[in-house]
Tab-separated table of C-alpha atoms in Angstrom:
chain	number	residue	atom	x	y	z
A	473	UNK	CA	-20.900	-40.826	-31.402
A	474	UNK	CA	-17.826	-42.249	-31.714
A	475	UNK	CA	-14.949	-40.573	-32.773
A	476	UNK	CA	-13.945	-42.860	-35.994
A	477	UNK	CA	-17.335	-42.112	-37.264
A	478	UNK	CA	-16.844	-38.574	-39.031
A	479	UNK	CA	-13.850	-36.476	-39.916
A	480	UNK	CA	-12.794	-34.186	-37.208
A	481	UNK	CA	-13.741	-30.847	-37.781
A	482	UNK	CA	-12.225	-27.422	-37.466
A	483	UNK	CA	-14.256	-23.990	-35.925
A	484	UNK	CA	-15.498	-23.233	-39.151
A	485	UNK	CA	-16.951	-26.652	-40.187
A	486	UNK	CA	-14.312	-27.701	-42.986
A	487	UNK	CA	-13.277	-31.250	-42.621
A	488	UNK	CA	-9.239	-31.680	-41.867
A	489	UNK	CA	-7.548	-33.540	-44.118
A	490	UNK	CA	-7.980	-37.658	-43.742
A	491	UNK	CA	-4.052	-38.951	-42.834
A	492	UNK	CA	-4.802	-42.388	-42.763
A	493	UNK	CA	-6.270	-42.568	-46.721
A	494	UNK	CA	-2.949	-41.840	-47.799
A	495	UNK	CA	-1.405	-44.580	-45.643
A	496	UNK	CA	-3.909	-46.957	-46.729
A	497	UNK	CA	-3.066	-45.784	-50.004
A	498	UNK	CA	0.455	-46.221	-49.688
A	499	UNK	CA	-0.155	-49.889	-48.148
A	500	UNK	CA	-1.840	-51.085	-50.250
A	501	UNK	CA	0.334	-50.198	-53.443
A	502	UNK	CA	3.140	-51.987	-51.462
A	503	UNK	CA	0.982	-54.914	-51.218
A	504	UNK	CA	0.031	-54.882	-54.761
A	505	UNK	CA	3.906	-54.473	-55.164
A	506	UNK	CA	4.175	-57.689	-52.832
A	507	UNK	CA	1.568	-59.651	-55.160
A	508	UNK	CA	3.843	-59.019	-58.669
A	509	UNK	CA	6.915	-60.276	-56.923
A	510	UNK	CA	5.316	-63.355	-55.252
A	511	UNK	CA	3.081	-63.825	-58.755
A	512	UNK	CA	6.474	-63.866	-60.539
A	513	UNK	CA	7.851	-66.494	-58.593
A	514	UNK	CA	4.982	-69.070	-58.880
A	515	UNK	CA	4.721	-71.841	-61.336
A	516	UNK	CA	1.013	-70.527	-62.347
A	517	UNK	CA	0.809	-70.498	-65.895
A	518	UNK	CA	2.844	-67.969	-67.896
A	519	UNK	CA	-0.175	-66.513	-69.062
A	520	UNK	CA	-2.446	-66.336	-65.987
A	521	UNK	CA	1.023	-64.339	-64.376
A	522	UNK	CA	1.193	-61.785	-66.971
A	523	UNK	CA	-2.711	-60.830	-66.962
A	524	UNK	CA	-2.444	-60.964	-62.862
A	525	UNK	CA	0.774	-58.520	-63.260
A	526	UNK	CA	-1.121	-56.044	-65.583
A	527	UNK	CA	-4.003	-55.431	-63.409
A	528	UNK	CA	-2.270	-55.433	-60.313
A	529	UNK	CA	0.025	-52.650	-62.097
A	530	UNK	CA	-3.364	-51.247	-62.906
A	531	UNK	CA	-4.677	-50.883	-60.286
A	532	UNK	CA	-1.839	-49.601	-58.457
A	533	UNK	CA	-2.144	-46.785	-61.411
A	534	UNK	CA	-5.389	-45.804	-60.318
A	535	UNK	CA	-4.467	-45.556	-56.849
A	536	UNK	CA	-1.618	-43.376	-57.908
A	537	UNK	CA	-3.985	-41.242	-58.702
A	538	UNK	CA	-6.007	-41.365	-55.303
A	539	UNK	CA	-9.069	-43.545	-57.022
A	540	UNK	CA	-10.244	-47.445	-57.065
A	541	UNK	CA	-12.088	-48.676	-59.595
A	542	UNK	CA	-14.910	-51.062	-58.575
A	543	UNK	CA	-14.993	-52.725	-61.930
A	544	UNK	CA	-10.862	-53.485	-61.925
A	545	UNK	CA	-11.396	-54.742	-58.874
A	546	UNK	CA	-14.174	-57.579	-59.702
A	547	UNK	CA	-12.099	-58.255	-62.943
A	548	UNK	CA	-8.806	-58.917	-60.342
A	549	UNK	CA	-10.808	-60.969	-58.329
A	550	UNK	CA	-12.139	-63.191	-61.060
A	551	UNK	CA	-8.950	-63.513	-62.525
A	552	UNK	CA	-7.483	-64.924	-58.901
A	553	UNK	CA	-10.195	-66.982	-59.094
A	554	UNK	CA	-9.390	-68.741	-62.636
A	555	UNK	CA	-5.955	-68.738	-62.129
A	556	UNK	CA	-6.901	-70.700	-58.877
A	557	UNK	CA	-9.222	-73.197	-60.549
A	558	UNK	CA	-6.180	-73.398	-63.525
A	559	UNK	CA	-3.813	-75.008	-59.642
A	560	UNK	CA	-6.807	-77.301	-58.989
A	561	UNK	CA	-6.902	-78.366	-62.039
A	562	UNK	CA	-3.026	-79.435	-62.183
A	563	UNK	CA	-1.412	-82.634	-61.434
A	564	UNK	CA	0.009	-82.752	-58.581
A	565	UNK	CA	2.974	-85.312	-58.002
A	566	UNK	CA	5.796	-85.654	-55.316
A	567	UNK	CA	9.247	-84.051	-56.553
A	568	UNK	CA	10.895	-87.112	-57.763
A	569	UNK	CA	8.159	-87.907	-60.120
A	570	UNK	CA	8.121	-84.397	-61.785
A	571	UNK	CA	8.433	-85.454	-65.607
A	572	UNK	CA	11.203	-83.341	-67.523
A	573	UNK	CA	9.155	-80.685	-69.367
A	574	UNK	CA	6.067	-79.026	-67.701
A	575	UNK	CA	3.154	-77.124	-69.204
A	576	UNK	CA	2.981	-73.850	-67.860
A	577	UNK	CA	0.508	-72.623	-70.173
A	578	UNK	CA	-3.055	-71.794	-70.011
A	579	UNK	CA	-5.345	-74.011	-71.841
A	580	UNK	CA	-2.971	-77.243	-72.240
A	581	UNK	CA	-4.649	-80.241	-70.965
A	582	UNK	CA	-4.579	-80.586	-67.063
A	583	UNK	CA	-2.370	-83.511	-67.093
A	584	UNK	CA	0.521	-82.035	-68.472
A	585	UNK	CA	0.217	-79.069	-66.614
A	586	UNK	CA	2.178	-80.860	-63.344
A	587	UNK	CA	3.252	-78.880	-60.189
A	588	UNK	CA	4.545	-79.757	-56.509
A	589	UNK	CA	2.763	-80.188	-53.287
A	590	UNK	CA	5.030	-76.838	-52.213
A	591	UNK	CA	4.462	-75.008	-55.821
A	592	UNK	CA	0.841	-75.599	-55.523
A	593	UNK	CA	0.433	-74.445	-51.932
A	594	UNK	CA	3.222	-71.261	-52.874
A	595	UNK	CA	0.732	-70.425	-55.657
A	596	UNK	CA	-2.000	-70.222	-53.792
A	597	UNK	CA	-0.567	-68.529	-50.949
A	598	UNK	CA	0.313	-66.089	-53.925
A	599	UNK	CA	-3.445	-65.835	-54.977
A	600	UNK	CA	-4.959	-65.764	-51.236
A	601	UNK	CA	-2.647	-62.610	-50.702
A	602	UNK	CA	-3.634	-61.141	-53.417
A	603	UNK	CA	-7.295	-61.767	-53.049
A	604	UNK	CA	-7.210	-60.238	-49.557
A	605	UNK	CA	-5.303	-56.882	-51.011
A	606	UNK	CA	-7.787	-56.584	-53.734
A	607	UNK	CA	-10.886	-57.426	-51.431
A	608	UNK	CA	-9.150	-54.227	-49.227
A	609	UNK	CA	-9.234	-51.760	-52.426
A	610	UNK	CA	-11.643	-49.176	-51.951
A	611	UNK	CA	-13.545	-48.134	-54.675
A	612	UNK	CA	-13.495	-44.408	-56.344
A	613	UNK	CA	-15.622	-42.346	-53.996
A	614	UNK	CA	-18.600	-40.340	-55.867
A	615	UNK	CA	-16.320	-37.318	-55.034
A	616	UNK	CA	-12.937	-38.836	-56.793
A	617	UNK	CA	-15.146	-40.208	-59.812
A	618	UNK	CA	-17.159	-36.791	-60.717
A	619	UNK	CA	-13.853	-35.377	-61.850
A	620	UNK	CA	-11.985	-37.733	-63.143
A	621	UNK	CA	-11.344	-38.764	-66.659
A	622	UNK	CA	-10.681	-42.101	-67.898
């Protein structure tokens, strides 16, 4: 047995306390933290930004108070996922063709909705980050949920 596989345990069979959760913890706020800045600086849509902020706040919330929440987590990751197909979707053009007002709102057609090679590829550097923090978010343990209340 190796010794990663079980909590060390003391003489009398209680469990010592497990360090690295709340360094995982702590990490992974930060990168959540990380996300809303890089989010913030995108040229996503206005809208797809704010609901990305809000659950990434969320979620940091939860892990506040020592929980995930498998559900938040699925809704995260489908919202990275729209907000990815909302880049693909955009017209991409070279800097000195960028016309003088762009759409930067959800649900305007896809041609006026214009970005960069570089804001594209920042974007979705944005979204892979964030896809790979959320993907690392454990959910609530049985133990966590049984007492909490939402």
């Amino acid at each position: 047995m190796c010794s990663n596989d079980s909590p060390s345990q003391k003489r009398d069979g209680t469990a010592e306390p497990d360090v690295s959760t709340d360094i995982s913890r702590q990490r992974l706020q930060s990168d959540y933290g990380a996300s809303i800045d890089s989010l913030r600086d995108t040229r996503l849509p206005e809208t797809r930004i704010e609901e990305l902020v809000t659950l990434c706040v969320e979620t940091q919330q939860r892990l506040d108070h020592g929980r995930g929440d498998g559900e938040q987590t699925l809704t995260l990751v489908a919202a990275v996922g729209e907000a990815m197909a909302d880049l693909e979707a955009a017209t991409v053009v070279d800097e000195s063709e960028l016309p003088e007002s762009r759409a930067l709102e959800t649900g305007v057609p896809a041609e006026e909705y214009v970005l960069t090679p570089t804001e594209r590829d920042e974007a979705l550097a944005a979204l892979s980050s964030l896809l790979h923090t959320a993907v690392e978010t454990p959910p609530a343990s049985p133990a966590t949920t049984a007492g909490a209340a939402d």
